[in-house]
Coordinates of C-alpha atoms (C1' of nucleotides) in Angstrom, one line a residue:
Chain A
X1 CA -15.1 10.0 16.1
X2 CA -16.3 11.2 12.8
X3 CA -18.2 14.3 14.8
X4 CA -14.4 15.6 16.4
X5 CA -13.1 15.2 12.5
X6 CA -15.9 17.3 11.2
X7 CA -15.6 20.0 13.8
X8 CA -11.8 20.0 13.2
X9 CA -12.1 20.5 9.3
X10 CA -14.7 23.0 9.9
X11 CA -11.9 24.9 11.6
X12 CA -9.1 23.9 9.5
X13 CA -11.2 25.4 6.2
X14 CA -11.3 28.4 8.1
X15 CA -7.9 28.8 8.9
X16 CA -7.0 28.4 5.0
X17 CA -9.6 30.8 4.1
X18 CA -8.5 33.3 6.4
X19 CA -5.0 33.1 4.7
X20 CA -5.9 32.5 1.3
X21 CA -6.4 35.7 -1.1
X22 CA -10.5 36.4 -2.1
X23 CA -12.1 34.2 -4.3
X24 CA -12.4 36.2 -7.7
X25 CA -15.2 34.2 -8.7
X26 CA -17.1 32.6 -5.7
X27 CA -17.7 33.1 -1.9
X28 CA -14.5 30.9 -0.9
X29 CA -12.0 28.5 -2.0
X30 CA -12.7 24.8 -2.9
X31 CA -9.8 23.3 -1.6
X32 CA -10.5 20.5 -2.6
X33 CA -10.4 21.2 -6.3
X34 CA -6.5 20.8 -7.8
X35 CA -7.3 23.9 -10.4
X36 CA -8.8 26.5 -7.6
X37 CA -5.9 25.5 -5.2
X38 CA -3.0 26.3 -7.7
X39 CA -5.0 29.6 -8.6
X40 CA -5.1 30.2 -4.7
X41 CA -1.4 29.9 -4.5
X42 CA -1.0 31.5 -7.8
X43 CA -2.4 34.5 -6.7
X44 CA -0.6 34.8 -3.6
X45 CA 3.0 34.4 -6.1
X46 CA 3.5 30.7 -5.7
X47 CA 3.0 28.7 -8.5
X48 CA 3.1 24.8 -7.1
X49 CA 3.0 22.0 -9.6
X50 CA 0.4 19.8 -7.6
X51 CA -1.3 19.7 -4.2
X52 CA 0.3 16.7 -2.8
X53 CA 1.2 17.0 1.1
X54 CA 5.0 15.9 0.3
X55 CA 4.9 18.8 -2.2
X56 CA 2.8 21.4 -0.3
X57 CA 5.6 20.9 3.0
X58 CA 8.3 22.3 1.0
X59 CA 6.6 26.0 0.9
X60 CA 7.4 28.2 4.1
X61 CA 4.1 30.3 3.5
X62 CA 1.5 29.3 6.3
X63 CA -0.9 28.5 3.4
X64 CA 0.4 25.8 2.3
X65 CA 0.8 24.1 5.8
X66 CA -3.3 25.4 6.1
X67 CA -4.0 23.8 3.1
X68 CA -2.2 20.5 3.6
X69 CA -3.6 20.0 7.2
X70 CA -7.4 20.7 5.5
X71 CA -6.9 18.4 2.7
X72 CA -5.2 15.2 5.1
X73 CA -8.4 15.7 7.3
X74 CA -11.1 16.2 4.9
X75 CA -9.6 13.3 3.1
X76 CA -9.5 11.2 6.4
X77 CA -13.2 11.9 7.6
X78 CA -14.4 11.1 3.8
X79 CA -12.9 7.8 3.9
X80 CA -14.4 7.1 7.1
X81 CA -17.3 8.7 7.6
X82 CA -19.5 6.7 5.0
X83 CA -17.5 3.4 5.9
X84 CA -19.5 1.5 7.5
X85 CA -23.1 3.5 6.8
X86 CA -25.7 1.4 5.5
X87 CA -23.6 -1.7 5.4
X88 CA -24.6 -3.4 8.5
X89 CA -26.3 -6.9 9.3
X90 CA -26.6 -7.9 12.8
X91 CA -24.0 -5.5 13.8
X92 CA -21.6 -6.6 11.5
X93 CA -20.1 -4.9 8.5
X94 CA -20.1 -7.2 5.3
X95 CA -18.1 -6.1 2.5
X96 CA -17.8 -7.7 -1.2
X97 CA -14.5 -9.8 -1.1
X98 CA -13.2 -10.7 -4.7
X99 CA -10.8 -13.9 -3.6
X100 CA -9.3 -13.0 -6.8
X101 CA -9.8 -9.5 -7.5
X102 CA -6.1 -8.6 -8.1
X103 CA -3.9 -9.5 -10.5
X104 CA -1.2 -11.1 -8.6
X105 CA -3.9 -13.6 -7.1
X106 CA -4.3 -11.0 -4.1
X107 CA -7.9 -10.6 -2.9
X108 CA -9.5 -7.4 -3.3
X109 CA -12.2 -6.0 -0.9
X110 CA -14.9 -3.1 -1.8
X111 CA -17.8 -2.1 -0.2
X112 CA -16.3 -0.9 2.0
X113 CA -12.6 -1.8 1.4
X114 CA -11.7 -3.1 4.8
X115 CA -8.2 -3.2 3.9
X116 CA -7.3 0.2 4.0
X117 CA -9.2 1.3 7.2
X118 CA -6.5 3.3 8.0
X119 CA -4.5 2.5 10.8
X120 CA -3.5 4.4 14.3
X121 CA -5.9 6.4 14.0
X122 CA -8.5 4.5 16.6
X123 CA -10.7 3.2 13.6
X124 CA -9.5 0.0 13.9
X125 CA -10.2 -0.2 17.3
X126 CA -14.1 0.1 16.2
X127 CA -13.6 -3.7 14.8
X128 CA -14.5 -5.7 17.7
X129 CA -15.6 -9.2 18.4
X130 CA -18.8 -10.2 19.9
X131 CA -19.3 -10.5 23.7
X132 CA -17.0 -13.1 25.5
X133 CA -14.9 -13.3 22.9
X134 CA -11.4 -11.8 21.2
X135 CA -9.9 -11.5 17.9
X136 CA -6.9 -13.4 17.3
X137 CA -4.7 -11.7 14.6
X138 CA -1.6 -13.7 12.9
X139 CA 0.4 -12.0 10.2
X140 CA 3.3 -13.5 7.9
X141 CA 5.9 -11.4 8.8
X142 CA 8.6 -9.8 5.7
X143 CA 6.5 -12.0 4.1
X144 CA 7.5 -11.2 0.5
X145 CA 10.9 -10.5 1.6
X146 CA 11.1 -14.0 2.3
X147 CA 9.3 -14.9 -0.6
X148 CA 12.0 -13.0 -2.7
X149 CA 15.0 -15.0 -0.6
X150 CA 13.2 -18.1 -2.1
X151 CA 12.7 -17.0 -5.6
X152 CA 16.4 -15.2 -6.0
X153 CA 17.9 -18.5 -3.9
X154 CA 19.8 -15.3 -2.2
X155 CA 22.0 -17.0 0.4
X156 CA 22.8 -13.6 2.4
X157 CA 19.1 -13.0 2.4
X158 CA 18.9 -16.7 3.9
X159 CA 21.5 -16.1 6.3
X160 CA 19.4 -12.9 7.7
X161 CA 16.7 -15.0 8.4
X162 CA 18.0 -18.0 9.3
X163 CA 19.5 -16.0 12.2
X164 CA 16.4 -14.5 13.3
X165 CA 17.7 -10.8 11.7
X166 CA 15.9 -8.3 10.2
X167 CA 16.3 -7.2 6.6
X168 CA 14.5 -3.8 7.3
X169 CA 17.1 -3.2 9.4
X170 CA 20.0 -4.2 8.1
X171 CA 19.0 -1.5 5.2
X172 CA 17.8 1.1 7.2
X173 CA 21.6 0.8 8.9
X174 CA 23.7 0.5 5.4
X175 CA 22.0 4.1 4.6
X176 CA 21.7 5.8 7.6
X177 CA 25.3 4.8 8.4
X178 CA 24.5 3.7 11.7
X179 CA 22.9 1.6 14.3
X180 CA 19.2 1.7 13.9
X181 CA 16.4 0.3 16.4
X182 CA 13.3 -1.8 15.7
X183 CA 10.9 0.7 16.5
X184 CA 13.3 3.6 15.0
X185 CA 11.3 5.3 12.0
X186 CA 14.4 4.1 9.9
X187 CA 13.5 1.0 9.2
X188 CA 10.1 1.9 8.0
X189 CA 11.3 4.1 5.4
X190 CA 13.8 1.4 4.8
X191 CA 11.2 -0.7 4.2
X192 CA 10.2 1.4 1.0
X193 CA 13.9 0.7 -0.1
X194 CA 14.1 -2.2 0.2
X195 CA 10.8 -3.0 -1.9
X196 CA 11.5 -0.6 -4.2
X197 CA 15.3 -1.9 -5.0
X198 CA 13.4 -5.1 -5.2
X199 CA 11.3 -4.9 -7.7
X200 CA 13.3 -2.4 -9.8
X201 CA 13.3 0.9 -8.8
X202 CA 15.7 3.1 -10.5
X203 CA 18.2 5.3 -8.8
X204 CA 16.5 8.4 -9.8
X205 CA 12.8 7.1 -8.1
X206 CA 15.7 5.9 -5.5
X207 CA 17.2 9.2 -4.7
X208 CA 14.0 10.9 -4.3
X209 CA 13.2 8.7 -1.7
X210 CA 15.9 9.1 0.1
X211 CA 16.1 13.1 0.0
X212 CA 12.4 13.1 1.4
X213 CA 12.6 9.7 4.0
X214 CA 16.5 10.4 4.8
X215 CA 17.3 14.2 4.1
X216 CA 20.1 12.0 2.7
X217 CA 20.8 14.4 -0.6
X218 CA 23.0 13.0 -3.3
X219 CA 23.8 13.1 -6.9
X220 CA 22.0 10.9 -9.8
X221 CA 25.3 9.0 -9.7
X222 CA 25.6 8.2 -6.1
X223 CA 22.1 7.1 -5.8
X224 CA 23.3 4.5 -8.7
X225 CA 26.2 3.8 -6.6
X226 CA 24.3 3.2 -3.5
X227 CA 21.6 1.0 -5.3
X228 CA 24.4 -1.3 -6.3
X229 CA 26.0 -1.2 -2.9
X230 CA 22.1 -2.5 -1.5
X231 CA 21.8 -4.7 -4.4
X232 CA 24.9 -6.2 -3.8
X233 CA 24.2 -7.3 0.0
X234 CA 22.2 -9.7 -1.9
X235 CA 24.1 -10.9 -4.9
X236 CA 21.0 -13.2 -6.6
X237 CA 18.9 -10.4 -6.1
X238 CA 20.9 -8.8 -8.9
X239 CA 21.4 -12.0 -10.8
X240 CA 17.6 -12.8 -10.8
X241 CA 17.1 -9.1 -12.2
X242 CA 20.0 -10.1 -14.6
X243 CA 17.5 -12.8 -15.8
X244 CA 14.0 -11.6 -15.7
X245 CA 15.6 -8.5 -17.9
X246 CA 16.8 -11.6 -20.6
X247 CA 12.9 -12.7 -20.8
X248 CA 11.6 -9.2 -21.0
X249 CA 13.9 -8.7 -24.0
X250 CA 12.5 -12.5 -25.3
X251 CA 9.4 -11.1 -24.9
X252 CA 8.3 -13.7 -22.5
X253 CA 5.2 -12.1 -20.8
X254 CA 4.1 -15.2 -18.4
X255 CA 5.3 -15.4 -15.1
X256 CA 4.7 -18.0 -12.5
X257 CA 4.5 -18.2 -8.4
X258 CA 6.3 -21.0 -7.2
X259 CA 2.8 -22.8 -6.5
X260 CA 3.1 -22.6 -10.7
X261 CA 0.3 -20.2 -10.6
X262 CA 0.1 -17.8 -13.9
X263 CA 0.4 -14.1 -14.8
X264 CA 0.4 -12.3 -18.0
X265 CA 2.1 -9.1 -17.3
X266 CA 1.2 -5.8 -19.2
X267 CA 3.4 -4.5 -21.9
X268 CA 5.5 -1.5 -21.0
X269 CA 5.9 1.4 -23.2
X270 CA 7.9 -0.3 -25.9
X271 CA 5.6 -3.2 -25.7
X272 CA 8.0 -5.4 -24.3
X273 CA 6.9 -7.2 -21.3
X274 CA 7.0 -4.9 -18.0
X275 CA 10.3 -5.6 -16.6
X276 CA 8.7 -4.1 -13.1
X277 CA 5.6 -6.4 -13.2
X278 CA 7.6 -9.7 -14.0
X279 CA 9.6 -8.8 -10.9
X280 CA 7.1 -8.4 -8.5
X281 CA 4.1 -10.7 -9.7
X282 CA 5.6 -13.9 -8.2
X283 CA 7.0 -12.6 -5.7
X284 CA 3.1 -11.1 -4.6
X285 CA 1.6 -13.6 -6.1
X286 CA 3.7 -16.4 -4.0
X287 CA 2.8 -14.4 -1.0
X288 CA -0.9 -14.5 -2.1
X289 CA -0.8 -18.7 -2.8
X290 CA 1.0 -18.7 0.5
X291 CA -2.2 -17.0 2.2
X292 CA -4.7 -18.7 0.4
X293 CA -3.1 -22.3 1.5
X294 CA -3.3 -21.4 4.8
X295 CA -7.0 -20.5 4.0
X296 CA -7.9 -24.1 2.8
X297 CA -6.0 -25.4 5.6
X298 CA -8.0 -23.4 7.9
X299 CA -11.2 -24.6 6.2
X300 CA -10.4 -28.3 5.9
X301 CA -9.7 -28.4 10.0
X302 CA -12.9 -25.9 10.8
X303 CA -14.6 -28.6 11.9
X304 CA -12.4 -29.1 15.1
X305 CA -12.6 -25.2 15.8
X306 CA -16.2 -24.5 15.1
X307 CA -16.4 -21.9 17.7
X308 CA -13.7 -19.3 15.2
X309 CA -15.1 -17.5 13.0
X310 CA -13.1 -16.0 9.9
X311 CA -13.5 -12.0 10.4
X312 CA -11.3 -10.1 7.8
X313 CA -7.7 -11.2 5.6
X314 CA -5.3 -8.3 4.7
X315 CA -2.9 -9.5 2.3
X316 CA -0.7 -11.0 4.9
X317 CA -2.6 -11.1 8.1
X318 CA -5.8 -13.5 8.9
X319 CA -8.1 -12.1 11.4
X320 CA -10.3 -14.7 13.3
X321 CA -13.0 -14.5 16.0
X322 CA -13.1 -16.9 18.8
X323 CA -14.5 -17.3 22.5
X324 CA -12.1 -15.8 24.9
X325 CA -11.4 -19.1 26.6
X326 CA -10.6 -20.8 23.1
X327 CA -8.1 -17.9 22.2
X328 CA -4.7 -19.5 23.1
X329 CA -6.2 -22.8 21.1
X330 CA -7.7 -20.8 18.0
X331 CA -3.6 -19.2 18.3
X332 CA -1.8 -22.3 17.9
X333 CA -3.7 -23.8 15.4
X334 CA -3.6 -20.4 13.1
X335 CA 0.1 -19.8 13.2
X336 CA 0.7 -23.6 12.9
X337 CA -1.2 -23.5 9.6
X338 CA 0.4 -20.4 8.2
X339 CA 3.5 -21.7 9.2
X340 CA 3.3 -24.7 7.9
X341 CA 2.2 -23.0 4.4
X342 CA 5.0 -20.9 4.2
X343 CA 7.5 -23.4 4.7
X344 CA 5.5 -25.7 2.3
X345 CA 5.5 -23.2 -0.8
X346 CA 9.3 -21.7 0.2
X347 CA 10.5 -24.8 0.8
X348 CA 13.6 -23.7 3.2
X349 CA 12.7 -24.1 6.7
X350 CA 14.7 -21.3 7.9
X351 CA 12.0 -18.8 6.0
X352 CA 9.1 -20.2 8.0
X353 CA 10.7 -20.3 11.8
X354 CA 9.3 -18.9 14.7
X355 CA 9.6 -15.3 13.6
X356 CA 8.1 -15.8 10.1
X357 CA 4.6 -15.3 12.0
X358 CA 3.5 -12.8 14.5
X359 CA -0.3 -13.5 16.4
X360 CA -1.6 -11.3 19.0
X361 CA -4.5 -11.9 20.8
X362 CA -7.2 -8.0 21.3
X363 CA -10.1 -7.0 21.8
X364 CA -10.4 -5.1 19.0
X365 CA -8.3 -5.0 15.2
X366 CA -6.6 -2.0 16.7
X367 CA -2.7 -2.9 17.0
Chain B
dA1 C1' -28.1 11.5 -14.8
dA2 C1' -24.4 8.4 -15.8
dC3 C1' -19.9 7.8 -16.9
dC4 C1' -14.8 8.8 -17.3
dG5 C1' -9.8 10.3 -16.7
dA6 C1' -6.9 12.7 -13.5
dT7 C1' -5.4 13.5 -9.0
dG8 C1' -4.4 12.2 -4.5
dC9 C1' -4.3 8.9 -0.6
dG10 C1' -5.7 4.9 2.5
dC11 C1' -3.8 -0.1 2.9
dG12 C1' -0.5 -4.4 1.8
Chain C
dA1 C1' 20.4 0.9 -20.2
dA2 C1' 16.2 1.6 -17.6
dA3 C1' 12.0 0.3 -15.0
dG4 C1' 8.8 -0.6 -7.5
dC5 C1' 4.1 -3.6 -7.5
dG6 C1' -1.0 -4.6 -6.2
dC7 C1' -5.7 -2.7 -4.9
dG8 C1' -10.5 0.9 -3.8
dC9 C1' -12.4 5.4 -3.1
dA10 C1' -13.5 10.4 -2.9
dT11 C1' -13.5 14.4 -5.6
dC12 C1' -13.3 17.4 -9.6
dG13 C1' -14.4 18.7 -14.1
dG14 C1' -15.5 17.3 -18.4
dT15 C1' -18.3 14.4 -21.8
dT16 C1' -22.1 11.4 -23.2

DNA sequence: AACCGATGCGCG
DNA sequence: AAAGCGCGCATCGGTT
């Protein structure tokens, strides 16, 4: 795989160097380098702030799409190329996990960092169990959505899951105007919304996002407008902002999850405590203590599922390994115990029902 | 040679 | 009034 990415930016190099003016210095372009691509442009009359591919697709001149195309695949093939090099045991990759190596209580993963093998891309589907046997994947589903419904007490946000609905969705339809379809590319970018209202996004940061995700285009003072209209779906999502604002300005820089876990959040610019941070840290964090339950859970009932093997945990998903004829088994007793966790640390039942955990059973990590 | 900040991007 | 958050890694270009 890494051999048809390097014969494709071999060509893709070529391409931009055909278009791009000479080099006034050296045999061709780096264009890898920030400074010698702006030069590049500047010298063909386009002076671009920075290389970034959201940037670089809103100039007509084939050069830019050349050089966007090189850099997303050069990029791509670095990441992946040396991923796994070096690190194996026994056929397996072992990388460093810190259990505690973000701030919000998140695990952290280096070495390589198995959680951001990038996905669709068939990479994933290089993680595969031993002979005989699957992995079984279970993820907590809008898990910090959920998390949020808890922490705000939002009863609309309740009612959505109570009923089995689908927040991303219910977004993705308030500002697209119309209906929109689980697998419709709507509700992904409404995903980013709906984080980003979340945890206090302004309308400016708000109105980008919807001119690049949408081509929705609107003034500073209808992006404010349709922030509130979002924001007030969810009423104690508002109210809860309301508050966490109060303890920024009482200069209250702890935080807790609602397993009582602690954060000190960073000081924003003023050196009041970061409004943004105090948002989001129990809301992540929650979602982290939610995880990590599950994990002791897992570990304290090992013994009567000695055959699965803990493989990889991505924030809100829990790979294990198991013998094929174990996998409906090693299933039920994962979802059970994230399940149970969730409902445990929410404490409303309707956030951990059926829906709040997905598990699929492959032979690879690959969808 | 080792380290560092900036830039840009992969994942959640 | 205003403010998305959390990571790791490759690369460049400069300093120690």
């Amino acid at each position: 795989m890494t051999g048809e990415l390097d014969d494709k930016v071999a060509s893709l190099k070529k391409k931009a160097d055909e278009i791009a003016p000479p080099h006034p210095r050296e045999e061709t372009w780096n264009w890898n380098s920030p400074r010698q691509a702006k030069e590049a442009f500047s010298l063909i009359g386009l002076q671009i702030p920075d290389l970034k591919r959201e940037n670089l697709s809103k100039y007509e001149h084939p050069l830019a799409k050349a050089v966007s195309e090189y850099r997303d695949t050069r990029s791509l093939l670095s990441q992946v190329c040396k991923w796994a090099a070096g690190r194996y045991r026994d056929g397996r990759v072992h990388p460093q996990w810190n259990p505690a190596g973000a701030a919000t209580g998140r695990a952290s993963c280096t070495s390589p960092n198995v959680q951001s093998l990038p996905k669709g891309e068939g990479f994933r589907g290089c993680i595969r169990p031993g002979e005989g046997h699957v992995l079984v994947k279970a993820d907590l589903s809008q898990i910090e959505l959920r998390v949020l419904a808890a922490i705000a007490e939002d009863e609309n946000m309740l009612k959505v899951f109570r009923s089995g609905g689908d927040i991303h969705l219910n977004t993705a339809e308030a500002l697209a105007s119309r209906k929109v379809k689980k697998g419709d590319p709507e509700r992904q970018k409404a995903k980013a919304v709906n984080f980003g209202l979340s945890f206090g996004m302004g309308a400016k940061k708000f109105k980008e996002m919807a001119e690049r995700d949408y081509e929705v285009r609107m003034t500073l003072s209808e992006a404010k407008e349709a922030k509130h209209k979002l924001l007030d779906a969810y009423p104690r999502i508002g109210h809860w902002h309301a508050r966490e604002g109060l303890e920024c300005e009482r200069g209250n820089f702890i935080t807790e999850t609602l397993m009582g876990r602690r954060r000190v959040v960073e000081p924003d610019y003023q050196g009041k405590p970061s409004f943004t941070e105090r948002l989001n840290a129990p809301v992540q964090g929650t979602a982290a203590d939610i995880l990590k339950l599950a994990l002791a859970r897992l570990w304290e009932n090992w013994s009567e599922h000695q055959g699965a093997l803990p493989i990889l945990t991505v924030h809100d998903e829990v790979v294990l390994e198991c013998a094929a004829e174990d996998a409906k088994v090693t299933a039920r007793w994962l979802s059970g115990i994230l399940r149970g966790a969730v409902e445990d640390v929410l404490g409303h039942p309707e956030l951990a029902g059926e829906d709040a955990i997905e598990t699929t059973t492959a032979p690879s990590w690959e969808v």
